[in-house]
Amino acid sequence: MPIVAAIPAGASRDRVRLSGSARRRGMTLVEILLVLALVVLIGSMVAPVFNGVFSTIRLRRGGDQVIAQWSAARMRAIETGEVQQFRFTPETGKLVVEPWTGVLGADADSRRSTGAASTSSASTAAGGTTSTTTAASSTAATGTAKTTNVTLPEEVVFHAGELAVEDYETGERSVASLQEPGEDQSTPILFFPDGTTSDASVLLTNGKQQFVRLTLRGLTGVGRASLVLTQEELQRADRRK
């Protein structure tokens, strides 16, 4: 007679339950892989959008920094009685505010900023040392001479600039570029002890066809920033000038 081993009644059910659990674990793993693939796909689509948003924010912040330096230069000129100058390096995010060492007068160049008429000469104390920096901002002072170097946020650069100038002999006013051919730095924007400055405008860009125009009023020394403009909006604004 064949010997039949006794099999517990619940054993088959346990095997079925175990097999079902294994299948469920397998399906869960597939689902996880599918979710991860979707996350990667969505991330690759959303990342450029966030990058554009951050670029816009950096551009606005750069404009705020320039206006803040204009205000600081104006206040420094009023407090020290010395003419201050603002200059930038074209196509970079570097700017400097420091005492102006030039001389205003009839023997100077024919092109002058409109605010220069109120001052005949200006000079700074000798021996002032200029600070060098790779950080966002730094200031060095020696005696009364004080230099501030600032670097704008990443990717934000000075694209162009204009300055209202006046001919001393004829009194005619015109608009000149702040960027002279062959010069490493721009033509200076001057800030005078009486609170006046030069009528000027500066254009910032982030390299993504976005621009911010900063304007400086000569009589009040107040700077204003435009909204973030596209290339087309900037061209339309230039045509309306």
mmCIF file with all atom_site columns, C-alpha atoms in Angstrom, residues 6-7 11 21 26 28 38-39 43 52 59-60 71 82 92 104 111-112 136 151 158 160 162 172 203 211 221-222:
data_model
loop_
_atom_site.group_PDB
_atom_site.id
_atom_site.type_symbol
_atom_site.label_atom_id
_atom_site.label_alt_id
_atom_site.label_comp_id
_atom_site.label_asym_id
_atom_site.label_entity_id
_atom_site.label_seq_id
_atom_site.pdbx_PDB_ins_code
_atom_site.Cartn_x
_atom_site.Cartn_y
_atom_site.Cartn_z
_atom_site.occupancy
_atom_site.B_iso_or_equiv
_atom_site.pdbx_formal_charge
_atom_site.auth_seq_id
_atom_site.auth_comp_id
_atom_site.auth_asym_id
_atom_site.auth_atom_id
_atom_site.pdbx_PDB_model_num
ATOM 1  C CA . ALA A 1 6   ? -0.262 13.882  5.769   1.00 0.00 ? 6   ALA A CA 1
ATOM 2  C CA . ILE A 1 7   ? -0.311 17.478  4.526   1.00 0.00 ? 7   ILE A CA 1
ATOM 3  C CA . ALA A 1 11  ? -0.437 24.533  3.720   1.00 0.00 ? 11  ALA A CA 1
ATOM 4  C CA . SER A 1 21  ? 2.378  38.389  -1.757  1.00 0.00 ? 21  SER A CA 1
ATOM 5  C CA . GLY A 1 26  ? 6.770  42.589  -7.851  1.00 0.00 ? 26  GLY A CA 1
ATOM 6  C CA . THR A 1 28  ? 4.951  47.438  -6.291  1.00 0.00 ? 28  THR A CA 1
ATOM 7  C CA . LEU A 1 38  ? 7.706  60.048  -14.359 1.00 0.00 ? 38  LEU A CA 1
ATOM 8  C CA . VAL A 1 39  ? 9.495  62.184  -11.753 1.00 0.00 ? 39  VAL A CA 1
ATOM 9  C CA . GLY A 1 43  ? 11.779 67.296  -13.612 1.00 0.00 ? 43  GLY A CA 1
ATOM 10 C CA . GLY A 1 52  ? 14.271 81.062  -16.075 1.00 0.00 ? 52  GLY A CA 1
ATOM 11 C CA . LEU A 1 59  ? 18.381 90.275  -12.875 1.00 0.00 ? 59  LEU A CA 1
ATOM 12 C CA . ARG A 1 60  ? 16.006 92.244  -10.660 1.00 0.00 ? 60  ARG A CA 1
ATOM 13 C CA . SER A 1 71  ? 22.247 106.157 -3.645  1.00 0.00 ? 71  SER A CA 1
ATOM 14 C CA . GLU A 1 82  ? 33.956 115.151 -2.622  1.00 0.00 ? 82  GLU A CA 1
ATOM 15 C CA . THR A 1 92  ? 30.635 91.942  -16.823 1.00 0.00 ? 92  THR A CA 1
ATOM 16 C CA . LEU A 1 104 ? 36.020 120.073 -14.317 1.00 0.00 ? 104 LEU A CA 1
ATOM 17 C CA . ARG A 1 111 ? 31.711 116.520 -23.520 1.00 0.00 ? 111 ARG A CA 1
ATOM 18 C CA . ARG A 1 112 ? 30.573 116.766 -19.894 1.00 0.00 ? 112 ARG A CA 1
ATOM 19 C CA . ALA A 1 136 ? 29.852 90.295  -3.882  1.00 0.00 ? 136 ALA A CA 1
ATOM 20 C CA . THR A 1 151 ? 29.917 92.157  -8.323  1.00 0.00 ? 151 THR A CA 1
ATOM 21 C CA . PHE A 1 158 ? 26.196 95.568  -17.847 1.00 0.00 ? 158 PHE A CA 1
ATOM 22 C CA . ALA A 1 160 ? 25.012 99.251  -22.352 1.00 0.00 ? 160 ALA A CA 1
ATOM 23 C CA . GLU A 1 162 ? 24.005 106.312 -21.925 1.00 0.00 ? 162 GLU A CA 1
ATOM 24 C CA . GLU A 1 172 ? 24.110 122.035 -26.424 1.00 0.00 ? 172 GLU A CA 1
ATOM 25 C CA . LEU A 1 203 ? 21.044 98.465  -19.284 1.00 0.00 ? 203 LEU A CA 1
ATOM 26 C CA . PHE A 1 211 ? 16.814 93.248  -19.792 1.00 0.00 ? 211 PHE A CA 1
ATOM 27 C CA . GLY A 1 221 ? 19.815 111.760 -7.871  1.00 0.00 ? 221 GLY A CA 1
ATOM 28 C CA . VAL A 1 222 ? 16.981 109.226 -7.776  1.00 0.00 ? 222 VAL A CA 1
#
